[in-house]
Coordinates of C-alpha atoms and ligand atoms in Angstrom, one line a residue:
M384 CA 32.6 -25.2 27.8
S385 CA 34.7 -22.3 26.5
V386 CA 34.0 -18.8 27.9
K387 CA 32.9 -17.8 24.4
H388 CA 30.4 -20.7 24.1
E389 CA 29.0 -20.0 27.6
E390 CA 28.5 -16.4 26.7
L391 CA 26.5 -17.4 23.6
V392 CA 24.4 -19.9 25.5
S393 CA 23.5 -17.3 28.1
K394 CA 22.8 -14.7 25.4
H395 CA 20.5 -17.2 23.7
E396 CA 18.7 -17.9 27.0
E397 CA 18.3 -14.2 27.7
L398 CA 16.8 -13.6 24.2
V399 CA 14.5 -16.5 24.4
S400 CA 13.2 -15.6 27.8
K401 CA 12.5 -12.1 26.7
H402 CA 10.2 -13.4 23.9
E403 CA 8.6 -15.9 26.2
E404 CA 8.0 -13.3 28.8
L405 CA 6.3 -11.0 26.3
A406 CA 4.2 -14.0 24.9
S407 CA 3.1 -15.0 28.4
K408 CA 1.5 -11.5 28.9
L409 CA -0.7 -12.0 25.8
E410 CA -4.2 -13.3 26.2
D411 CA -5.7 -15.9 23.9
I412 CA -7.4 -14.3 20.9
K413 CA -11.1 -14.5 20.0
L414 CA -13.1 -13.6 16.9
Y415 CA -14.6 -10.1 16.7
I416 CA -18.2 -10.3 15.5
N417 CA -21.0 -7.8 15.8
G418 CA -18.9 -5.6 18.3
E419 CA -18.0 -8.5 20.6
F420 CA -15.0 -10.7 21.2
V421 CA -16.3 -14.3 21.0
D422 CA -15.2 -17.9 20.8
A423 CA -15.7 -19.8 17.6
E424 CA -19.1 -21.5 17.6
D425 CA -17.5 -24.9 17.9
K426 CA -14.9 -23.6 20.4
G427 CA -12.1 -24.6 18.2
T428 CA -8.6 -23.0 18.5
F429 CA -5.2 -23.2 16.9
D430 CA -1.7 -22.4 18.2
N431 CA 0.1 -19.3 17.2
I432 CA 3.9 -20.0 17.1
S433 CA 6.8 -17.7 17.6
P434 CA 9.2 -17.5 14.7
F435 CA 12.0 -16.8 17.1
T436 CA 11.6 -19.5 19.7
N437 CA 9.3 -21.9 17.7
E438 CA 7.2 -22.2 20.9
K439 CA 3.6 -21.4 21.2
I440 CA 2.7 -17.7 21.8
N441 CA -1.0 -18.1 22.4
S442 CA -4.2 -19.8 21.2
I443 CA -6.4 -18.3 18.5
A444 CA -10.1 -19.0 18.0
S445 CA -10.4 -20.9 14.7
G446 CA -13.4 -19.6 12.7
Q447 CA -15.5 -21.9 10.5
A448 CA -18.4 -21.4 8.1
A449 CA -20.8 -20.9 10.9
D450 CA -18.7 -18.0 12.3
I451 CA -18.3 -16.5 8.9
D452 CA -22.1 -16.6 8.4
K453 CA -22.6 -14.9 11.8
A454 CA -20.2 -12.2 10.8
V455 CA -21.8 -11.7 7.4
Q456 CA -25.2 -11.4 8.9
S457 CA -24.0 -8.7 11.3
A458 CA -22.1 -6.9 8.6
K459 CA -25.2 -7.0 6.4
K460 CA -27.4 -5.6 9.1
A461 CA -24.9 -2.7 9.8
F462 CA -24.7 -1.9 6.1
K463 CA -28.5 -1.7 5.8
G464 CA -28.8 0.1 9.1
E465 CA -26.8 2.6 11.2
W466 CA -23.5 2.6 9.1
G467 CA -25.3 2.8 5.7
N468 CA -27.4 5.8 7.0
L469 CA -24.5 7.9 8.3
K470 CA -23.6 11.1 6.6
Q471 CA -20.2 10.8 4.8
A472 CA -18.6 13.3 7.3
E473 CA -19.8 11.3 10.2
R474 CA -18.5 8.1 8.7
L475 CA -15.1 9.6 7.9
E476 CA -14.8 10.8 11.5
Y477 CA -14.6 7.2 12.6
V478 CA -12.0 6.5 9.9
Y479 CA -9.8 9.4 11.1
K480 CA -10.2 8.2 14.7
I481 CA -8.9 4.7 13.9
G482 CA -5.8 6.3 12.3
D483 CA -5.3 8.4 15.4
L484 CA -5.6 5.4 17.8
I485 CA -3.2 3.4 15.7
E486 CA -0.7 6.3 15.9
Q487 CA -1.0 6.5 19.6
H488 CA -0.2 2.8 19.9
T489 CA 2.6 2.6 17.3
D490 CA 5.3 1.1 19.5
E491 CA 3.0 -1.5 21.0
I492 CA 1.6 -2.6 17.7
A493 CA 5.1 -2.8 16.2
L494 CA 6.3 -4.9 19.1
L495 CA 3.4 -7.3 18.6
E496 CA 4.0 -7.5 14.9
S497 CA 7.7 -8.3 15.4
L498 CA 7.0 -10.9 18.1
D499 CA 4.5 -12.6 15.8
T500 CA 6.2 -12.4 12.4
G501 CA 10.0 -12.1 13.1
L502 CA 10.1 -8.8 11.1
P503 CA 12.7 -6.4 12.6
I504 CA 11.1 -3.9 14.9
A505 CA 12.7 -0.8 13.2
Q506 CA 10.8 -1.9 10.0
T507 CA 7.5 -2.7 11.7
R508 CA 7.5 0.7 13.4
K509 CA 7.6 2.4 10.0
Q510 CA 4.8 0.1 8.7
V511 CA 2.6 0.9 11.7
S512 CA 3.0 4.6 11.1
R513 CA 2.1 4.1 7.4
S514 CA -0.9 2.1 8.6
A515 CA -2.2 5.1 10.6
N516 CA -1.6 7.2 7.6
N517 CA -3.6 4.9 5.3
F518 CA -6.8 5.7 7.3
R519 CA -6.2 9.4 7.1
F520 CA -5.3 9.2 3.5
Y521 CA -8.5 7.3 2.5
A522 CA -10.7 9.6 4.6
D523 CA -9.1 12.6 2.8
T524 CA -9.4 10.9 -0.6
V525 CA -13.0 10.0 -0.2
K526 CA -13.7 13.6 0.7
S527 CA -11.7 15.2 -2.1
Q528 CA -11.8 12.7 -4.9
M529 CA -14.9 10.5 -4.7
Y530 CA -16.9 12.5 -7.2
G531 CA -18.8 11.6 -10.2
E532 CA -18.9 12.8 -13.8
V533 CA -21.5 14.7 -15.7
Y534 CA -22.4 14.2 -19.3
Q535 CA -24.6 16.8 -20.9
V536 CA -26.6 15.7 -24.0
D537 CA -27.6 18.9 -25.8
D538 CA -30.7 20.2 -24.1
E539 CA -32.2 16.8 -23.7
F540 CA -30.3 15.0 -20.9
I541 CA -28.0 15.5 -18.1
N542 CA -26.4 12.1 -17.2
Y543 CA -24.3 11.9 -14.1
T544 CA -22.5 9.2 -12.1
V545 CA -22.5 8.6 -8.4
H546 CA -20.5 6.3 -6.2
S547 CA -22.3 4.1 -3.7
A548 CA -20.9 1.5 -1.3
V549 CA -21.2 -2.0 -2.5
G550 CA -22.1 -3.9 0.7
V551 CA -20.2 -6.5 2.7
A552 CA -16.5 -6.7 1.8
G553 CA -14.5 -9.8 2.5
L554 CA -10.8 -9.0 3.0
I555 CA -8.3 -11.8 3.0
T556 CA -4.7 -10.9 3.9
P557 CA -1.2 -12.5 4.1
W558 CA 1.3 -12.7 6.9
N559 CA 4.3 -10.9 5.3
A560 CA 3.3 -7.3 6.3
P561 CA 0.1 -8.2 8.1
F562 CA -1.0 -5.0 9.8
M563 CA -0.1 -2.6 7.0
L564 CA -1.7 -4.8 4.3
E565 CA -4.8 -5.1 6.4
T566 CA -5.1 -1.3 6.7
W567 CA -4.6 -1.0 3.0
K568 CA -7.9 -2.8 2.5
I569 CA -9.9 -1.9 5.7
A570 CA -9.3 1.9 5.3
P571 CA -10.7 2.3 1.7
A572 CA -13.5 -0.3 2.4
L573 CA -14.8 1.6 5.4
A574 CA -14.1 5.1 4.1
T575 CA -16.3 4.3 1.0
G576 CA -19.1 3.0 3.2
N577 CA -18.9 -0.8 3.1
T578 CA -18.9 -3.1 6.1
V579 CA -16.1 -5.5 6.5
I580 CA -15.1 -9.1 7.4
L581 CA -11.4 -9.5 7.7
K582 CA -9.9 -13.0 7.5
P583 CA -6.3 -12.4 8.5
A584 CA -3.4 -14.9 7.8
E585 CA -3.4 -17.7 10.3
W586 CA 0.4 -17.3 10.9
S587 CA 0.1 -13.6 12.1
P588 CA -3.0 -13.0 14.1
L589 CA -1.7 -10.7 16.9
T590 CA -1.9 -7.3 15.2
A591 CA -5.2 -8.2 13.5
N592 CA -6.6 -8.7 16.9
R593 CA -5.2 -5.3 18.0
M594 CA -6.9 -3.8 15.1
A595 CA -10.2 -5.2 16.3
E596 CA -9.5 -3.7 19.8
I597 CA -8.7 -0.3 18.2
I598 CA -11.9 -0.3 16.1
D599 CA -13.9 -1.3 19.1
Q600 CA -12.3 1.6 21.0
A601 CA -13.1 4.0 18.1
G602 CA -16.8 3.1 18.8
L603 CA -17.8 2.0 15.3
P604 CA -21.4 0.7 15.2
D605 CA -21.7 -3.1 15.9
G606 CA -21.2 -5.3 12.8
V607 CA -19.4 -2.7 10.7
F608 CA -16.0 -4.4 11.2
N609 CA -15.6 -8.1 12.0
I610 CA -12.6 -10.4 12.2
V611 CA -12.8 -14.1 11.7
H612 CA -9.5 -15.8 12.4
G613 CA -8.9 -19.2 11.0
F614 CA -7.4 -21.2 8.1
G615 CA -7.7 -20.3 4.4
E616 CA -9.4 -23.6 3.5
T617 CA -12.1 -23.2 6.1
A618 CA -12.8 -19.6 7.3
G619 CA -11.3 -18.1 4.1
D620 CA -13.2 -20.4 1.8
A621 CA -16.5 -19.8 3.6
L622 CA -16.0 -16.1 3.1
V623 CA -15.3 -16.5 -0.6
K624 CA -18.3 -18.7 -1.2
H625 CA -20.8 -16.7 1.0
P626 CA -23.6 -15.3 -1.3
D627 CA -24.0 -12.2 0.8
V628 CA -20.4 -11.1 0.4
Q629 CA -20.2 -8.9 -2.7
L630 CA -16.4 -8.2 -2.7
I631 CA -13.3 -10.2 -2.1
S632 CA -10.1 -8.3 -1.8
F633 CA -7.3 -10.7 -1.6
T634 CA -3.5 -10.4 -1.2
G635 CA -1.4 -13.6 -1.2
E636 CA 0.0 -16.2 -3.5
T637 CA -0.9 -16.4 -7.1
T638 CA -2.1 -20.0 -6.8
T639 CA -4.4 -19.1 -3.9
G640 CA -5.8 -16.2 -5.8
S641 CA -6.7 -18.5 -8.7
T642 CA -8.4 -21.0 -6.3
I643 CA -10.3 -18.2 -4.7
M644 CA -11.6 -16.9 -8.0
K645 CA -12.8 -20.4 -9.0
N646 CA -14.5 -20.9 -5.6
G647 CA -16.2 -17.6 -5.6
A648 CA -17.4 -17.8 -9.2
D649 CA -20.8 -19.3 -8.4
A650 CA -21.6 -16.4 -6.2
L651 CA -20.4 -13.9 -8.9
K652 CA -18.2 -11.7 -6.8
R653 CA -16.0 -8.8 -7.5
F654 CA -12.4 -9.7 -7.0
S655 CA -9.3 -7.6 -6.3
M656 CA -6.1 -9.8 -6.6
E657 CA -2.7 -8.7 -5.3
L658 CA -0.5 -11.7 -5.9
G659 CA 3.1 -12.9 -6.0
G660 CA 6.1 -11.3 -7.7
K661 CA 9.6 -12.0 -9.0
S662 CA 10.7 -8.5 -9.7
P663 CA 13.8 -7.5 -11.7
I664 CA 16.3 -4.8 -10.9
I665 CA 18.4 -3.7 -13.9
V666 CA 21.6 -1.8 -13.3
F667 CA 23.1 -0.2 -16.4
E668 CA 26.8 0.7 -16.7
D669 CA 26.1 4.4 -16.3
A670 CA 24.1 4.2 -13.1
D671 CA 25.0 5.6 -9.8
L672 CA 26.3 2.3 -8.6
D673 CA 26.5 3.1 -4.9
R674 CA 22.8 4.2 -4.8
A675 CA 21.8 1.2 -6.9
L676 CA 23.7 -1.0 -4.4
D677 CA 21.8 0.5 -1.5
A678 CA 18.5 0.1 -3.2
A679 CA 19.2 -3.5 -4.4
T680 CA 20.3 -4.6 -0.9
W681 CA 17.4 -3.0 0.9
G682 CA 14.9 -4.2 -1.7
I683 CA 15.7 -7.8 -1.2
F684 CA 16.8 -8.1 2.4
S685 CA 14.3 -5.7 4.2
F686 CA 11.3 -7.5 5.5
N687 CA 13.4 -10.7 5.7
G688 CA 13.0 -10.9 2.0
E689 CA 9.3 -11.6 2.5
R690 CA 8.3 -8.7 0.4
C691 CA 6.0 -9.0 -2.7
T692 CA 7.8 -6.3 -4.5
A693 CA 11.3 -7.5 -3.6
N694 CA 13.9 -7.2 -6.3
S695 CA 14.8 -10.8 -6.3
R696 CA 16.4 -10.9 -9.8
L697 CA 19.4 -8.6 -10.3
Y698 CA 20.6 -7.9 -13.9
L699 CA 24.0 -6.2 -14.0
H700 CA 25.6 -4.8 -17.1
E701 CA 28.6 -7.0 -17.7
S702 CA 31.1 -4.1 -17.5
I703 CA 30.2 -3.3 -13.9
A704 CA 29.1 -6.7 -12.7
N705 CA 32.3 -7.8 -10.9
E706 CA 32.7 -4.6 -9.0
F707 CA 29.0 -4.6 -8.1
I708 CA 29.0 -8.2 -7.0
E709 CA 32.0 -7.7 -4.7
K710 CA 30.3 -4.8 -3.0
L711 CA 27.1 -6.8 -2.7
K712 CA 29.0 -9.6 -1.0
E713 CA 30.4 -7.2 1.5
R714 CA 26.9 -5.9 2.3
V715 CA 25.6 -9.4 2.8
W716 CA 28.4 -10.3 5.2
N717 CA 27.7 -7.2 7.2
I718 CA 23.9 -7.2 7.4
K719 CA 22.9 -7.5 11.0
V720 CA 21.0 -10.7 11.4
G721 CA 19.4 -10.7 14.9
D722 CA 16.6 -10.7 17.3
P723 CA 13.6 -9.0 15.6
L724 CA 12.9 -7.0 18.8
E725 CA 16.4 -5.3 18.8
D726 CA 16.5 -1.9 17.2
D727 CA 19.6 -2.5 15.1
T728 CA 18.4 -5.9 13.6
Q729 CA 18.1 -5.8 9.8
V730 CA 17.1 -9.4 9.1
G731 CA 15.1 -11.5 11.5
P732 CA 13.7 -15.1 11.4
L733 CA 11.2 -16.2 8.7
I734 CA 7.6 -16.5 9.8
K735 CA 7.3 -20.3 10.2
T736 CA 9.2 -23.5 9.9
E737 CA 7.2 -24.6 6.8
H738 CA 8.2 -21.4 5.1
Y739 CA 11.8 -21.7 6.3
N740 CA 11.9 -25.2 4.8
N741 CA 10.6 -23.9 1.5
V742 CA 13.3 -21.2 1.3
K743 CA 16.0 -23.7 2.4
N744 CA 14.8 -26.1 -0.3
Y745 CA 15.2 -23.3 -2.9
L746 CA 18.9 -23.0 -1.8
K747 CA 19.3 -26.7 -2.5
I748 CA 17.7 -26.3 -5.9
A749 CA 20.0 -23.4 -6.6
E750 CA 23.0 -25.6 -5.9
E751 CA 21.6 -28.4 -8.1
E752 CA 21.0 -25.8 -10.9
G753 CA 24.6 -24.7 -10.8
C754 CA 24.5 -21.5 -8.8
E755 CA 27.4 -20.4 -6.6
I756 CA 25.9 -19.6 -3.3
I757 CA 27.2 -16.7 -1.1
S758 CA 25.7 -16.4 2.3
G759 CA 26.0 -14.1 5.3
D760 CA 26.3 -15.5 8.9
I761 CA 23.7 -16.4 11.5
P762 CA 24.8 -15.7 15.0
T763 CA 25.0 -19.0 17.1
E764 CA 22.7 -17.6 19.8
L765 CA 19.8 -17.4 17.2
S766 CA 19.8 -21.2 16.6
R767 CA 16.2 -21.7 17.6
G768 CA 14.7 -19.2 15.2
N769 CA 13.7 -19.8 11.5
Y770 CA 16.8 -17.9 10.3
V771 CA 18.0 -17.9 6.7
A772 CA 21.1 -15.8 6.2
P773 CA 21.0 -13.2 3.4
T774 CA 22.1 -15.0 0.3
I775 CA 23.3 -14.2 -3.2
L776 CA 23.0 -16.7 -6.0
L777 CA 25.7 -16.2 -8.6
N778 CA 25.9 -17.7 -12.1
A779 CA 22.1 -17.7 -12.2
S780 CA 20.2 -17.8 -15.5
N781 CA 16.7 -17.2 -16.6
E782 CA 15.6 -20.8 -17.2
M783 CA 16.4 -21.8 -13.6
R784 CA 13.6 -22.4 -11.1
V785 CA 15.3 -20.1 -8.6
V786 CA 15.0 -17.3 -11.2
Q787 CA 11.4 -18.1 -12.3
E788 CA 9.8 -18.9 -9.0
E789 CA 9.0 -16.7 -6.0
I790 CA 11.3 -17.7 -3.1
F791 CA 9.9 -15.1 -0.7
G792 CA 13.1 -15.0 1.5
P793 CA 16.4 -13.1 1.7
V794 CA 17.7 -14.6 -1.6
I795 CA 18.8 -12.6 -4.7
A796 CA 19.7 -14.2 -8.0
V797 CA 22.4 -12.3 -10.0
M798 CA 22.7 -12.3 -13.8
T799 CA 24.6 -10.2 -16.3
F800 CA 23.7 -8.7 -19.7
K801 CA 25.3 -6.9 -22.6
E802 CA 22.5 -5.1 -24.4
E803 CA 19.3 -3.2 -23.5
A804 CA 17.0 -5.4 -25.7
E805 CA 18.5 -8.5 -24.2
V806 CA 17.9 -7.4 -20.6
I807 CA 14.3 -6.3 -21.4
E808 CA 13.6 -9.7 -22.8
K809 CA 15.1 -11.5 -19.8
A810 CA 13.3 -9.2 -17.3
N811 CA 10.0 -10.0 -19.0
D812 CA 10.6 -13.7 -19.2
V813 CA 8.7 -14.7 -16.1
R814 CA 5.0 -15.3 -15.3
Y815 CA 5.0 -12.4 -12.8
G816 CA 4.7 -8.7 -13.4
L817 CA 4.4 -6.9 -10.1
A818 CA 7.3 -4.4 -9.8
G819 CA 10.6 -3.5 -11.6
Y820 CA 13.6 -1.2 -10.9
V821 CA 15.8 0.4 -13.5
W822 CA 19.1 2.1 -12.7
T823 CA 20.6 4.4 -15.4
N824 CA 21.6 8.0 -15.7
D825 CA 20.5 8.1 -19.3
I826 CA 17.1 9.7 -19.1
K827 CA 15.8 8.4 -22.4
R828 CA 16.9 4.8 -21.6
G829 CA 15.3 5.0 -18.1
H830 CA 11.9 5.8 -19.5
R831 CA 12.3 3.5 -22.5
V832 CA 13.1 0.5 -20.3
A833 CA 10.5 1.3 -17.8
H834 CA 7.9 1.4 -20.6
A835 CA 9.1 -2.0 -21.9
I836 CA 9.1 -3.9 -18.6
E837 CA 5.9 -5.9 -18.2
S838 CA 4.9 -5.0 -14.7
G839 CA 2.3 -2.9 -12.8
M840 CA 4.9 -0.7 -11.0
L841 CA 8.3 0.6 -12.1
W842 CA 10.8 2.7 -10.3
V843 CA 13.7 4.5 -12.1
N844 CA 16.7 5.2 -10.0
S845 CA 14.8 4.4 -6.8
Q846 CA 13.9 1.6 -4.4
N847 CA 10.2 0.9 -3.8
V848 CA 8.9 4.2 -2.4
R849 CA 5.1 4.2 -2.2
D850 CA 3.0 7.2 -3.2
L851 CA -0.5 6.4 -1.8
R852 CA -2.2 8.4 -4.6
T853 CA -0.9 6.2 -7.3
P854 CA -2.2 2.8 -8.5
F855 CA -0.6 -0.3 -6.7
G856 CA -0.9 -3.7 -8.3
G857 CA 0.5 -6.2 -10.7
S858 CA 0.1 -7.4 -14.3
K859 CA 0.4 -10.9 -15.7
D860 CA 0.2 -13.5 -12.8
S861 CA 0.9 -10.8 -10.2
G862 CA -2.7 -9.5 -10.0
I863 CA -5.9 -8.1 -11.2
G864 CA -7.0 -4.6 -10.3
R865 CA -5.4 -1.7 -8.6
E866 CA -5.3 -0.5 -5.0
G867 CA -4.4 3.0 -4.0
G868 CA -5.8 6.5 -4.4
H869 CA -9.0 6.9 -6.3
Y870 CA -8.3 3.6 -8.1
A871 CA -9.6 1.9 -5.0
F872 CA -13.1 3.4 -5.7
E873 CA -13.4 1.3 -8.8
F874 CA -13.4 -1.8 -6.6
Y875 CA -15.0 -0.6 -3.3
T876 CA -17.9 1.4 -4.9
E877 CA -20.7 0.8 -7.3
Q878 CA -20.6 3.5 -10.0
K879 CA -24.1 4.3 -10.9
I880 CA -25.2 6.3 -13.9
I881 CA -28.3 8.5 -13.6
H882 CA -29.9 9.7 -16.8
V883 CA -32.2 12.7 -16.3
A884 CA -34.3 14.1 -19.2
I885 CA -34.4 17.8 -19.1
G886 CA -36.5 18.4 -22.2
D887 CA -39.1 16.6 -24.2
H888 CA -36.9 14.2 -26.2
H889 CA -38.4 11.7 -28.7
I890 CA -40.0 8.6 -27.2
P891 CA -41.2 6.0 -29.6
Q892 CA -45.0 5.6 -29.4
F893 CA -45.6 1.9 -29.8
G894 CA -49.2 0.9 -30.1
K895 CA -50.5 4.5 -30.0
Ligands
NAD768 P1 -1.4 -17.3 0.9 O1 -1.9 -17.2 -0.5 O2 -0.9 -18.6 1.4 O3 -2.4 -16.8 2.0 C1 -3.0 -15.5 2.0 C2 -4.3 -15.6 2.7 O4 -5.2 -16.4 1.9 C3 -4.3 -16.1 4.1 O5 -5.1 -15.4 4.9 C4 -4.8 -17.6 3.9 O6 -5.4 -18.1 5.1 C5 -5.9 -17.3 2.8 N1 -6.2 -18.5 2.1 C6 -5.5 -19.6 1.7 N2 -6.2 -20.5 1.0 C7 -7.4 -19.9 0.9 C8 -8.6 -20.4 0.2 N3 -8.7 -21.5 -0.4 N4 -9.7 -19.6 0.3 C9 -9.7 -18.4 0.9 N5 -8.6 -17.9 1.6 C10 -7.5 -18.7 1.5 O7 -0.2 -16.2 0.9 P2 0.8 -15.9 2.1 O8 1.8 -17.0 2.1 O9 0.1 -15.5 3.3 O10 1.5 -14.6 1.6 C11 2.6 -14.5 0.7 C12 2.2 -14.3 -0.7 O11 1.5 -13.0 -0.8 C13 3.4 -14.1 -1.6 O12 3.2 -14.8 -2.8 C14 3.5 -12.6 -1.9 O13 4.1 -12.2 -3.1 C15 2.0 -12.3 -1.8 N6 1.9 -10.8 -1.6 C16 1.4 -10.0 -2.6 C17 1.3 -8.6 -2.4 C18 0.8 -7.7 -3.5 O14 0.4 -6.6 -3.2 N7 0.8 -8.1 -4.7 C19 1.6 -8.1 -1.1 C20 2.0 -9.0 -0.1 C21 2.1 -10.3 -0.3

């Protein structure tokens, strides 16, 4: 063995043993129902696997329909009882407390998240801070913006609206930014007064369990918040079909969203759907190219490319394309692919071998479709993880599968254009409509193109920077409804209208 090879082997062993040591400290995970950590009724479990070592981390209780029913009954009781009767200020105190507890445990939660998902720790730390803020934000927003409207009808009526909580909310979440996306639903659901059953993604249960521990510590009344771990087709499906669950807030793949809506139709539920994306980034010739390059690179390679709003389709004006592509290649070769637990890692392993195989398969398809594939490097000592190197697909075109379908990995397809109208047409020529990014220094063109792109969210001369007050969500096959700010009240509350006669208006006198 050469000295270099020996060094790599020992570095590999060192990294693996660090992950294994952390995993060995974790207990198995139970369901959280009615304020207690419990086994599944049938005692079933499934294995949680590390994306870095591909070894088991721990065992997770596998919830089924009976567990969902138990959780729903406890959530119903809490809604009709203690939680439903709290004053708003008392309820929001709990919500603020959850935010504070998350903040106090930021580093620990970020570590669990990175261990479980392969997301780089510098990125999960930011997500956990945002998660704490989500609770504070929604408590503030309920206080300041959850008000009704008044309609005066001459001197005959005053009609006014009030918001009331809907009931038991079923929240179904994905694995790509698990903790943050869970808080995005839990915070508004609780702040508006609902009770909750969370069905987290089966591939990323660690931080969901930490959430249950934090909520337990915050002392919420039993049954207000419940977690049933398990698979989509069993636990998730039972939640969707349960007649006493009034709301399903779902984030995940478009096809899953459509299945859920079909399966929940008999029970006539309210659905919020945050689905897949294939978002364009358009760089015009007059843009600040260095900043556009920073944004494009971050937008596709952060979160290991497993980001719903990733700019996975890059449209470059032909006059700047060569220069831009050369710089993008350099970035890709320099991105630090590494252990997700290291501070300087920029890209980590994908969540699971199934997903890794999907992404790899798309690279094969790209080759068959005629793309030139440019990839960064994966250090040899990372051989056991689900690593896909940051990748650029050159010579792509709109009709290719790799341009139409969501790859959900660190892969960007690059295309060129001549005219504004042409690029708008290409940008809109996909089934998705989640996000879009426009780079130009022509202020009129920036607005014009942003208006013309068919998607729920557009950024001009910026990467995805979230403003919690604004609506988040997609158009076309990327979703139904909006999260964020007061928009969440449409979903999580019933808006009631109360008509009050203040005079003696005419009443028909049938049969008098
Ligand atoms: P997924 O659809 O496979 O799973 C999401 C959740 O749904 C999981 O908890 C899963 O167990 C559950 N589920 C699966 N089948 C179900 C069924 N029949 N009934 C009830 N629940 C079921 O998605 P994923 O692979 O976890 O996440 C990646 C996807 O999520 C990507 O498409 C991504 O774009 C999308 N996403 C969208 C947003 C957004 O805000 N629009 C944000 C993040 C991720």
